């Protein structure tokens, strides 16, 4: 019968109340006992319900060993509790770590009953389960960073290690080729990561289990040698310790003695690395004396003196890592002495807490060249992980971990392909970046993106841990605006390239359209002249013109018309050309200045709200008229120059001489007349000037000071100087002029 996952609080109450069968109850009791061993306070209902849910949801599934599947999460939970000493939420998460991925249990269900912390752990575990799917060991650094940046809480990663450890312990049930793959991955990826996390014991076991699979003969050789040496070795340690042991007991010390850990893979690595036979590697004796609580670091020194009393120390081999701990927090006293048989023996002395840190703490070999957080954040991280792992009983340490959100490597994000492949992108990257990262063809044809199963706009910024799928169309769907939505160089350069290509295509199309039209109308024009026509038509280039034609924004017939006019203008004689009076801008400015001087300087001016008789004039650079937003500038001669507020010169004065800026208001003199300049651009047609003057003089009853026009190759350009009352007057005038036939642009000349 299919297991019904409880979804409501009522169903949960029922589910929790239903007892387990006896064999499972025994298993659960054993786990709870392990938890109580490691922690003073254990959330038994939480662990019990997690166990029940794991048991029921995995029911019917078997492991490769033939065991029921739930034995795996149970074993992982046991490692988490017993070997790593982690808290109840971690144990519950370990029990449930495969449910969301492999069973009908959803994360929502877990959130409903197990609370946010367990939910976050399981979510993290589910997210990073894809991390290790790649076989590319070169990505180890990226994996490491991914684990740190997505896991949010370092405990997620530690549970992940426990998961792998149990899989390694049961690896022999899998077919040989699968064993090799997993062992390789463990050795290349997990073990180095565990090392960096300072999980030395776990790392050593992972290495040995991998080595056993990858090099069974090498493993057997070293294991046999160790067995052969075991007795003589233990005998040696016994003999060596004998004089010291008695002293320590007499002095009331509570301690234990450990020999060198029998870490097969490290012996192998030394043999290979140092090209030494087993005996030479192995016979570097090391003995560890661990002082149980309540012994303190001061007691380590007392033990040290007992040892150096009994044996001759080699002074240069002395290390005090207690007063000066290693950067990873490692603390211990190391001394090397000569045994009675003349063998060098390294003795390490430390308290139990120091020993725990050394085995379970986090090492600080994190020397990322490109890490942004710098050593400070890594140190901080190492510090509290070490705290949390070595001292799980203190609530403070637990809170510290809970509050912690990893801020390392914040300039990079790590996202997945649908197949679980990892991609590293800069922070701020969007699905467009991701698409181009996969392949430029994917980027070009991207239509939409699915992030964690949901369709999102392509420009949505991604965050670490997102699984991203790009939905592509058959055709290139590139949007030039994407250039603003990407951060990777790859995407940027490719988008630019493609935009250029696209433009090139449009240009060719537009050129084609024009060529056909020109052939039909029998128009012949050189490229150079066509450029002139394009510029008369206000296009920045012929390419731009062709593009507008191709996209239908500009009618090719209009171009034909302009070209015809251009060709006919070419026949005009030079005389007419000269007759079209041209006035360069400098001359115009001079006129404006002269006019400005003549107008308005005798009227009262309001400065800072006060009517004054200060002399003033209008700045020639911006030629203000009533209605304009203005400001005054007090000149050194004591008069005021009035600028429009938006004038560039005014802005400069505000920045450089703010103390000379005065607040001015326009005097309310109804008869005042101000000089306004209007620029007109349009077709050069017969009667244009008379139409313009008619609008100004007759229709608007405005006095015109001057009109200067130039016409060249079918285009008319004119500048009008008119007397206006205020800005509204000028605006109305411009509006009227814009309606004159053939006028393309009429605007205030500034
Ligand atoms: Mn698992």
XYZ file of C-alpha atoms and ligand atoms in Angstrom:
751
model
C 0.000 0.000 0.000
C 1.268 3.413 -0.959
C 2.290 5.429 2.061
C 0.168 8.510 2.580
C 2.408 11.421 3.529
C 0.781 13.412 6.337
C 0.075 16.940 5.132
C -2.104 18.524 7.789
C -1.467 19.098 11.459
C -4.192 16.575 12.282
C -2.651 13.928 10.053
C 0.694 14.645 11.623
C -0.761 14.156 15.089
C -2.093 10.761 14.015
C 1.158 9.851 12.349
C 3.247 10.806 15.380
C 0.949 8.830 17.672
C 1.222 5.634 15.641
C 3.863 3.438 17.271
C 6.688 1.780 15.372
C 7.104 -1.964 15.055
C 9.511 -3.406 17.562
C 12.616 -3.792 15.335
C 12.386 -0.158 14.234
C 11.704 1.028 17.770
C 14.926 -0.681 18.825
C 16.840 1.036 16.010
C 15.364 4.365 16.966
C 16.188 3.882 20.628
C 19.791 3.165 19.727
C 19.980 6.385 17.698
C 18.405 8.411 20.500
C 20.923 6.939 22.932
C 23.749 8.051 20.627
C 22.245 11.525 20.519
C 21.999 11.728 24.288
C 25.602 10.643 24.493
C 26.699 13.611 22.404
C 24.276 16.243 23.658
C 22.679 17.146 26.941
C 19.438 18.220 25.332
C 17.963 16.054 22.595
C 14.739 16.830 20.764
C 13.419 13.282 20.866
C 9.986 13.921 19.289
C 11.674 15.626 16.344
C 14.095 12.760 15.758
C 11.356 10.176 16.312
C 9.069 11.731 13.697
C 11.953 12.124 11.264
C 12.805 8.469 11.733
C 9.172 7.446 11.190
C 8.833 9.536 8.053
C 12.106 8.191 6.638
C 11.076 4.643 7.456
C 7.631 4.901 5.863
C 8.489 6.998 2.845
C 11.436 4.803 1.802
C 9.436 1.640 2.412
C 9.623 -0.820 -0.446
C 12.974 0.524 -1.664
C 16.089 -1.535 -1.133
C 19.743 -0.607 -1.163
C 22.275 -2.438 -3.334
C 23.101 -4.539 -0.280
C 19.518 -5.822 -0.188
C 18.803 -3.987 3.044
C 15.757 -1.754 3.343
C 16.673 1.721 2.140
C 15.932 3.512 5.419
C 18.978 1.865 6.959
C 21.078 4.320 4.964
C 19.558 7.535 6.402
C 19.566 5.883 9.812
C 23.295 5.150 9.516
C 23.986 8.668 8.271
C 22.064 10.039 11.242
C 24.123 7.830 13.525
C 27.372 9.184 12.059
C 26.046 12.714 12.456
C 25.115 12.116 16.082
C 27.804 9.759 17.265
C 30.895 10.489 15.222
C 30.377 14.161 14.526
C 28.484 15.073 17.668
C 25.945 17.281 15.953
C 22.582 18.459 17.256
C 19.009 17.148 16.965
C 18.070 19.186 13.889
C 21.092 17.803 12.052
C 20.167 14.275 13.050
C 16.592 14.795 11.836
C 17.860 16.275 8.583
C 20.205 13.310 8.125
C 17.272 10.935 8.595
C 15.299 12.814 5.960
C 18.148 13.733 3.614
C 17.003 11.557 0.717
C 13.241 11.953 1.121
C 12.622 15.061 -0.977
C 14.706 13.744 -3.841
C 13.656 10.105 -3.784
C 10.193 9.854 -2.236
C 6.794 11.515 -2.412
C 7.651 13.707 0.591
C 7.814 17.365 -0.386
C 9.819 20.135 1.176
C 6.518 21.811 2.112
C 5.520 18.760 4.126
C 8.821 18.892 5.952
C 8.469 22.625 6.526
C 5.000 22.080 8.010
C 6.139 19.662 10.640
C 9.878 19.917 11.186
C 10.384 23.656 11.270
C 12.541 26.053 9.272
C 15.956 24.803 10.351
C 15.465 21.166 9.363
C 13.761 22.359 6.180
C 16.708 24.579 5.334
C 19.118 21.684 5.916
C 17.166 19.351 3.660
C 16.711 21.994 1.011
C 20.449 22.612 1.072
C 21.212 18.903 0.918
C 18.849 18.418 -2.014
C 20.369 21.404 -3.799
C 23.951 20.284 -3.437
C 23.215 16.679 -4.301
C 23.854 17.668 -7.896
C 27.202 19.148 -6.964
C 29.032 15.886 -6.986
C 27.578 14.513 -10.158
C 30.381 15.897 -12.251
C 33.492 13.791 -12.541
C 35.716 16.728 -13.250
C 38.100 16.884 -10.346
C 39.478 20.203 -11.520
C 36.277 21.714 -10.310
C 37.107 20.853 -6.727
C 37.694 24.466 -5.827
C 34.466 25.499 -7.441
C 32.649 22.725 -5.610
C 34.108 23.874 -2.381
C 32.955 27.389 -2.973
C 29.594 26.197 -4.116
C 29.126 24.159 -1.001
C 29.987 27.154 1.084
C 27.885 29.641 -0.757
C 24.771 27.542 -1.247
C 24.740 25.624 1.941
C 23.950 28.760 3.960
C 24.770 26.774 7.031
C 27.979 24.807 7.302
C 26.138 21.954 9.008
C 24.528 21.097 5.681
C 27.951 20.346 4.287
C 28.919 18.283 7.300
C 25.761 16.154 6.943
C 26.677 15.719 3.286
C 30.045 14.337 4.343
C 28.341 11.865 6.669
C 26.162 10.741 3.769
C 29.204 10.102 1.627
C 31.009 8.332 4.438
C 28.207 5.815 4.817
C 28.034 5.294 1.069
C 31.758 4.604 1.083
C 31.457 2.173 3.956
C 28.892 0.183 1.981
C 30.533 0.593 -1.397
C 31.410 -3.081 -1.816
C 27.775 -3.861 -2.588
C 27.931 -1.967 -5.854
C 29.292 -3.300 -9.157
C 33.014 -2.735 -9.650
C 32.761 0.040 -12.252
C 30.466 2.061 -9.999
C 32.800 1.503 -7.062
C 35.691 2.932 -9.053
C 33.753 6.034 -10.046
C 32.556 6.795 -6.551
C 35.924 6.022 -4.952
C 37.678 8.355 -7.372
C 35.245 11.109 -6.681
C 35.586 10.622 -2.956
C 39.351 10.750 -3.104
C 39.541 13.731 -5.392
C 36.634 15.784 -4.179
C 35.293 14.773 -0.805
C 38.510 14.012 1.003
C 40.176 17.353 0.174
C 36.996 19.154 1.130
C 36.733 17.255 4.390
C 40.354 18.210 5.018
C 39.583 21.849 4.482
C 36.696 21.564 6.847
C 39.115 20.128 9.340
C 37.190 16.881 9.536
C 40.484 15.015 9.691
C 39.192 11.754 11.043
C 36.409 11.569 8.512
C 38.804 12.545 5.761
C 41.249 9.783 6.725
C 38.522 7.183 6.614
C 37.246 8.421 3.269
C 40.761 8.214 1.880
C 41.393 4.721 3.163
C 38.047 3.461 1.859
C 38.753 4.979 -1.553
C 42.284 3.671 -1.645
C 41.044 0.194 -0.827
C 38.871 0.234 -3.928
C 41.273 2.011 -6.262
C 44.435 0.096 -5.347
C 43.407 -3.105 -3.563
C 46.942 -4.524 -3.641
C 48.602 -1.424 -2.289
C 45.987 -1.255 0.420
C 46.442 -4.902 1.344
C 50.220 -4.548 1.411
C 50.208 -1.658 3.847
C 47.408 -3.147 5.935
C 49.363 -6.403 6.275
C 52.544 -4.565 7.242
C 50.604 -2.623 9.843
C 49.150 -5.820 11.257
C 52.583 -7.426 11.385
C 54.000 -4.406 13.153
C 51.041 -3.885 15.402
C 52.271 -5.989 18.262
C 55.857 -4.852 18.239
C 54.661 -1.306 17.862
C 52.287 -1.499 20.776
C 55.013 -3.122 22.749
C 57.370 -0.288 21.899
C 54.858 2.353 22.913
C 54.174 0.493 26.111
C 57.844 0.324 26.956
C 58.397 3.925 26.036
C 55.469 5.139 28.111
C 56.180 2.954 31.080
C 58.348 5.373 33.089
C 56.079 8.293 32.278
C 52.799 6.541 32.913
C 53.714 5.821 36.496
C 54.701 9.429 37.115
C 51.498 10.737 35.610
C 49.334 8.431 37.671
C 51.222 9.384 40.787
C 50.628 13.067 40.000
C 46.903 12.356 39.616
C 46.606 12.833 35.866
C 43.584 11.552 34.008
C 44.832 10.813 30.504
C 44.885 8.471 27.536
C 47.645 7.513 25.134
C 47.185 7.174 21.429
C 49.717 5.856 18.984
C 50.152 7.211 15.534
C 46.820 6.902 13.727
C 46.863 3.968 11.329
C 46.011 5.944 8.301
C 46.857 3.680 5.398
C 46.482 6.178 2.610
C 48.780 8.724 4.249
C 51.477 6.075 4.661
C 51.056 5.181 1.014
C 51.265 8.808 -0.040
C 54.453 9.310 1.956
C 55.996 6.172 0.491
C 55.272 7.393 -3.006
C 56.006 11.051 -2.362
C 59.257 10.573 -0.461
C 60.315 7.449 -2.354
C 60.791 5.608 0.903
C 60.054 2.046 1.914
C 57.223 1.329 4.305
C 59.527 0.866 7.265
C 61.095 4.293 7.015
C 57.787 6.049 6.721
C 56.175 4.057 9.407
C 58.951 4.011 11.936
C 58.676 7.664 12.708
C 57.071 7.031 16.010
C 54.599 9.472 17.361
C 52.729 9.217 20.591
C 49.875 11.390 21.667
C 49.056 12.050 25.304
C 45.549 13.396 25.775
C 44.585 14.947 29.081
C 40.971 14.509 30.079
C 38.936 17.268 31.707
C 39.340 19.172 33.889
C 42.982 19.340 32.841
C 44.030 22.605 31.274
C 46.816 23.782 29.027
C 49.008 24.431 32.079
C 48.871 20.691 32.772
C 50.268 20.010 29.314
C 53.444 21.757 30.392
C 53.653 19.577 33.499
C 53.370 16.457 31.336
C 56.039 17.898 29.093
C 58.426 18.195 32.004
C 57.759 14.573 33.020
C 58.662 13.408 29.515
C 61.815 15.468 29.207
C 62.827 14.245 32.638
C 62.606 10.680 31.413
C 64.067 11.129 27.914
C 66.529 13.445 26.249
C 64.713 15.948 24.051
C 65.992 17.269 20.718
C 65.606 21.009 21.384
C 65.221 22.117 17.791
C 62.249 19.814 17.357
C 60.254 21.464 20.130
C 57.009 23.182 19.072
C 54.644 25.134 21.285
C 51.339 25.275 19.463
C 49.530 25.987 22.707
C 50.802 29.510 23.261
C 50.884 30.098 19.523
C 48.147 27.997 17.904
C 48.319 27.204 14.218
C 46.162 29.416 12.062
C 43.580 26.652 11.857
C 43.281 26.642 15.611
C 45.379 23.531 16.165
C 46.811 23.469 19.661
C 49.330 20.990 21.026
C 52.813 20.701 22.457
C 55.225 18.762 20.276
C 58.556 17.463 21.425
C 60.852 14.853 19.975
C 62.908 12.725 22.373
C 65.353 9.835 22.037
C 64.098 6.503 23.342
C 66.299 4.109 25.300
C 66.811 2.074 22.137
C 67.916 5.249 20.327
C 64.776 5.738 18.243
C 63.387 9.239 17.797
C 59.868 9.560 19.128
C 57.634 12.538 18.650
C 55.353 13.181 21.607
C 52.284 15.341 21.256
C 50.632 16.627 24.413
C 47.205 18.223 24.383
C 43.937 18.457 26.270
C 40.897 16.533 25.166
C 39.323 19.681 23.770
C 42.446 20.450 21.759
C 42.348 16.908 20.451
C 38.738 17.244 19.401
C 39.541 20.432 17.546
C 42.425 18.697 15.826
C 40.206 15.876 14.648
C 36.861 17.520 14.024
C 37.658 21.190 13.712
C 38.016 23.112 10.524
C 41.446 23.613 9.089
C 42.448 26.898 7.558
C 44.135 25.802 4.410
C 41.788 27.984 2.491
C 44.070 30.119 0.582
C 41.866 31.103 -2.266
C 43.703 33.490 -4.462
C 40.496 35.025 -5.755
C 38.389 34.881 -2.614
C 36.872 38.226 -1.809
C 36.158 37.833 1.846
C 39.855 37.884 2.563
C 41.483 36.173 5.456
C 39.351 37.955 8.010
C 36.128 36.335 6.897
C 37.773 32.955 6.498
C 39.242 33.249 9.953
C 35.865 34.196 11.320
C 34.315 31.249 9.537
C 36.969 28.864 10.740
C 36.631 30.209 14.212
C 32.979 29.534 14.688
C 32.873 26.286 12.738
C 35.605 25.065 14.985
C 33.661 26.292 17.960
C 30.474 24.664 16.818
C 32.026 21.344 15.972
C 34.377 21.024 18.900
C 32.006 22.337 21.472
C 28.505 21.305 20.458
C 27.212 21.545 23.967
C 27.407 25.293 24.215
C 24.249 26.943 23.027
C 26.163 30.070 22.159
C 28.169 28.214 19.552
C 25.046 26.727 18.038
C 23.326 30.096 17.820
C 26.404 31.483 16.234
C 26.256 28.913 13.486
C 22.546 29.390 13.019
C 22.880 33.116 12.615
C 25.691 32.757 10.232
C 25.095 33.243 6.566
C 28.094 32.600 4.426
C 29.360 35.758 2.890
C 32.450 34.315 1.335
C 33.128 34.515 -2.346
C 30.336 36.987 -2.767
C 31.528 38.059 -6.190
C 30.692 34.704 -7.691
C 27.592 32.584 -7.894
C 27.307 28.882 -8.591
C 24.399 27.549 -10.576
C 23.484 24.248 -12.160
C 22.463 23.000 -15.527
C 19.406 20.724 -15.588
C 21.866 17.810 -15.577
C 23.450 19.047 -12.364
C 26.595 20.411 -13.957
C 28.076 23.354 -12.145
C 28.614 26.739 -13.738
C 30.456 29.571 -12.051
C 29.198 33.026 -12.979
C 29.912 36.504 -11.712
C 27.447 37.954 -9.249
C 24.546 39.641 -11.007
C 24.582 37.161 -13.862
C 21.234 36.456 -15.514
C 19.896 33.438 -17.422
C 21.174 35.201 -20.550
C 24.727 34.983 -19.214
C 24.088 31.388 -18.279
C 22.783 30.608 -21.774
C 25.867 32.073 -23.439
C 28.045 30.266 -20.903
C 26.564 26.967 -22.088
C 26.901 27.729 -25.764
C 26.546 30.801 -27.896
C 23.875 29.012 -29.931
C 21.846 28.599 -26.747
C 22.257 32.291 -25.953
C 21.218 33.407 -29.416
C 18.074 31.341 -29.450
C 17.049 31.824 -25.832
C 13.357 32.587 -25.461
C 12.811 32.129 -21.740
C 14.385 30.566 -18.688
C 13.236 28.161 -16.054
C 14.852 28.743 -12.698
C 14.214 25.988 -10.170
C 11.351 24.799 -12.341
C 9.636 28.165 -12.700
C 9.543 30.275 -15.839
C 11.211 33.621 -15.210
C 12.168 36.574 -17.412
C 15.572 36.161 -19.010
C 16.871 39.222 -17.200
C 16.183 37.912 -13.681
C 19.433 37.868 -11.677
C 20.460 34.379 -10.596
C 21.548 33.346 -7.138
C 23.828 30.560 -6.019
C 22.260 27.128 -6.100
C 19.725 27.980 -8.786
C 19.088 25.287 -11.316
C 18.705 26.985 -14.659
C 17.177 25.700 -17.838
C 17.114 27.765 -21.009
C 14.182 27.421 -23.345
C 15.327 28.025 -26.882
C 13.478 28.634 -30.129
C 14.416 27.518 -33.596
C 15.578 30.921 -34.669
C 17.900 33.552 -33.364
C 15.942 35.591 -30.877
C 18.593 38.011 -29.833
C 17.521 41.272 -28.304
C 20.129 44.058 -28.517
C 18.845 45.371 -25.177
C 20.239 42.249 -23.530
C 23.556 43.982 -23.504
C 22.302 45.783 -20.376
C 21.244 42.542 -18.717
C 24.466 40.595 -18.919
C 27.655 40.731 -16.894
C 29.874 38.104 -18.472
C 32.363 39.087 -21.101
C 31.343 36.128 -23.199
C 27.698 37.159 -23.401
C 28.543 40.815 -23.945
C 30.918 40.294 -26.832
C 28.670 37.727 -28.459
C 25.610 39.979 -28.207
C 27.573 42.838 -29.734
C 28.760 40.606 -32.538
C 25.270 39.383 -33.208
C 23.776 42.853 -33.094
C 26.373 43.937 -35.632
C 25.557 40.960 -37.803
C 21.874 41.720 -37.553
C 22.482 45.348 -38.449
C 24.661 44.299 -41.341
C 21.817 42.210 -42.636
C 19.357 45.066 -42.304
C 21.744 47.443 -44.011
C 22.081 45.057 -46.934
C 18.338 44.642 -47.135
C 17.745 48.404 -47.069
C 20.442 48.976 -49.648
C 18.800 46.370 -51.855
C 15.422 48.064 -51.563
C 16.965 51.404 -52.441
C 18.926 49.991 -55.362
C 15.763 48.495 -56.864
C 13.959 51.786 -56.477
C 16.856 53.751 -57.990
C 16.992 51.382 -60.958
C 13.266 51.746 -61.499
C 13.344 55.551 -61.281
C 16.617 55.693 -63.213
C 18.321 57.627 -60.435
C 22.065 57.733 -60.331
C 23.895 59.060 -57.312
C 27.367 58.494 -55.953
C 27.867 57.059 -52.479
C 29.342 60.345 -51.396
C 26.305 62.277 -52.545
C 23.999 59.728 -51.007
C 25.731 60.417 -47.711
C 24.884 64.088 -48.160
C 21.250 63.235 -48.856
C 21.156 60.995 -45.795
C 22.490 63.788 -43.655
C 19.953 66.236 -45.122
C 17.318 63.739 -44.116
C 18.761 63.855 -40.603
C 20.280 60.384 -40.629
C 23.647 59.937 -39.005
C 24.835 57.729 -41.840
C 23.650 55.972 -44.963
C 23.790 52.710 -43.013
C 21.326 54.101 -40.512
C 19.151 55.237 -43.432
C 19.253 51.791 -45.038
C 18.372 50.138 -41.727
C 15.369 52.416 -41.304
C 14.279 51.529 -44.816
C 14.707 47.801 -44.166
C 12.665 47.957 -40.990
C 9.969 50.045 -42.699
C 10.517 53.129 -40.558
C 11.483 55.205 -43.525
C 9.840 55.038 -46.927
C 12.182 54.343 -49.796
C 9.947 56.631 -51.884
C 10.915 59.522 -49.625
C 14.541 58.792 -50.278
C 13.896 58.693 -54.024
C 12.255 62.096 -53.747
C 15.161 63.548 -51.801
C 17.650 62.158 -54.280
C 15.698 63.639 -57.173
C 15.769 67.031 -55.443
C 19.437 66.672 -54.768
C 20.165 65.908 -58.407
C 18.080 68.857 -59.610
C 19.723 71.188 -57.089
C 23.046 70.247 -58.550
C 21.967 72.181 -61.603
C 21.441 75.393 -59.704
C 23.943 78.021 -60.545
C 26.468 79.321 -58.115
C 24.842 82.724 -58.127
C 21.723 81.461 -56.424
C 23.814 79.595 -54.002
C 25.609 82.776 -53.001
C 22.318 84.584 -52.776
C 21.152 82.226 -50.130
C 22.658 84.227 -47.350
C 24.553 82.237 -44.850
C 25.296 83.415 -41.424
C 27.702 81.483 -39.323
C 26.973 80.911 -35.721
C 29.555 83.292 -34.434
C 27.975 86.184 -36.219
C 24.644 85.103 -34.915
C 25.937 85.049 -31.375
C 27.313 88.530 -31.815
C 23.907 89.729 -32.893
C 22.230 88.024 -30.017
C 24.649 89.638 -27.624
C 24.091 93.045 -29.052
C 20.368 92.554 -28.822
C 20.531 91.318 -25.303
C 22.467 94.401 -24.260
C 19.865 96.624 -25.703
C 16.938 94.996 -24.016
C 15.828 95.200 -20.454
C 18.778 96.681 -18.612
C 16.870 99.672 -17.330
C 14.079 97.810 -15.601
C 14.012 96.889 -11.930
C 15.194 93.423 -11.112
C 14.076 91.297 -8.192
C 17.075 89.836 -6.453
C 16.399 87.438 -3.604
C 12.817 88.705 -3.592
C 13.844 92.394 -3.375
C 13.263 94.905 -6.128
C 16.606 96.510 -6.924
C 18.032 98.940 -9.352
C 21.044 96.821 -9.988
C 22.092 96.814 -13.589
C 21.526 93.535 -15.249
C 21.756 91.897 -18.614
C 20.925 88.610 -20.194
C 23.629 86.106 -20.741
C 24.305 85.620 -24.384
C 25.036 81.966 -23.964
C 21.474 81.011 -23.121
C 19.398 84.079 -24.009
C 16.716 83.764 -21.331
C 13.194 85.035 -21.754
C 10.429 85.459 -19.177
C 9.050 82.125 -18.121
C 12.437 80.490 -18.242
C 13.866 79.214 -15.034
C 16.680 81.676 -14.368
C 19.411 82.521 -11.941
C 21.592 85.566 -11.524
C 25.322 85.805 -11.441
C 26.811 88.824 -9.702
C 29.667 90.069 -11.852
C 32.783 91.735 -10.467
C 31.488 95.052 -11.727
C 28.457 94.710 -9.493
C 25.913 94.032 -12.192
C 23.897 90.873 -12.614
C 24.060 88.546 -15.542
C 20.933 86.452 -15.972
C 21.334 82.879 -17.151
C 18.828 80.146 -17.757
C 19.186 77.626 -14.929
C 19.825 74.814 -17.348
C 22.594 76.725 -19.098
C 25.914 74.893 -19.060
C 27.835 78.028 -18.200
C 25.494 78.670 -15.289
C 26.043 75.144 -14.031
C 29.771 75.782 -14.194
C 29.425 79.023 -12.240
C 27.330 77.329 -9.595
C 30.092 74.808 -9.117
C 33.013 77.210 -9.154
C 31.668 80.443 -7.680
C 28.523 79.561 -5.776
C 28.846 82.606 -3.508
C 28.190 84.926 -6.435
C 24.964 83.254 -7.492
C 21.840 85.270 -6.696
C 18.222 84.334 -6.808
C 16.482 86.462 -9.427
C 12.872 86.819 -10.504
C 11.554 88.244 -13.704
C 10.323 91.807 -13.442
C 6.612 92.013 -14.185
C 6.688 94.574 -16.936
C 3.859 93.809 -19.333
C 5.313 95.652 -22.244
C 8.680 94.028 -22.032
C 10.031 92.518 -25.156
C 12.724 89.939 -25.222
C 14.799 88.542 -27.927
C 14.108 84.973 -28.949
C 15.873 82.923 -31.559
C 14.201 80.173 -33.524
C 15.818 77.636 -35.755
C 13.878 76.209 -38.654
C 14.815 73.274 -40.837
C 12.723 72.103 -43.730
C 12.379 71.515 -47.417
C 13.697 74.194 -49.653
C 10.635 75.131 -51.599
C 9.351 78.164 -53.326
C 7.557 80.487 -50.924
C 9.018 79.042 -47.729
C 10.425 82.329 -46.428
C 7.245 84.243 -47.173
C 5.141 81.596 -45.439
C 7.331 81.854 -42.355
C 7.312 85.624 -42.197
C 3.566 85.568 -42.742
C 3.076 83.345 -39.680
C 5.236 85.596 -37.540
C 4.033 88.987 -38.611
C 0.414 88.442 -39.519
C -0.801 85.474 -37.643
C 1.142 86.011 -34.424
C 1.600 89.769 -34.622
C 5.188 89.419 -33.630
C 8.021 91.719 -34.552
C 10.826 90.035 -36.299
C 14.330 91.376 -35.841
C 15.960 89.328 -38.559
C 15.723 86.223 -40.604
C 18.720 84.441 -41.972
C 18.271 81.503 -44.251
C 20.521 79.226 -46.094
C 19.426 76.617 -48.540
C 21.557 73.902 -49.861
C 20.723 70.937 -52.013
C 17.045 70.878 -51.267
C 17.244 71.698 -47.600
C 16.239 74.968 -46.022
C 17.756 76.162 -42.789
C 16.845 79.411 -41.145
C 17.408 81.357 -37.942
C 14.824 83.892 -36.876
C 15.311 86.600 -34.311
C 12.007 87.709 -32.879
C 10.779 89.964 -30.091
C 8.651 88.023 -27.646
C 6.919 88.847 -24.387
C 7.723 85.657 -22.620
C 8.368 82.046 -23.007
C 4.759 81.143 -23.697
C 4.775 83.593 -26.585
C 7.876 81.988 -28.039
C 6.462 78.496 -27.605
C 3.250 79.407 -29.412
C 5.240 80.905 -32.219
C 7.309 77.762 -32.590
C 4.188 75.595 -32.633
C 2.749 77.680 -35.461
C 5.954 77.489 -37.434
C 6.059 73.711 -37.088
C 2.773 73.598 -38.976
C 4.119 75.450 -41.981
C 4.229 73.144 -44.968
C 7.658 71.621 -45.518
C 8.993 72.567 -42.063
C 10.514 69.492 -40.492
C 11.862 71.071 -37.343
C 11.322 74.363 -35.564
C 12.879 74.856 -32.170
C 14.240 77.428 -29.826
C 17.810 78.166 -30.710
C 19.932 78.069 -27.576
Mn 22.129 9.513 0.957
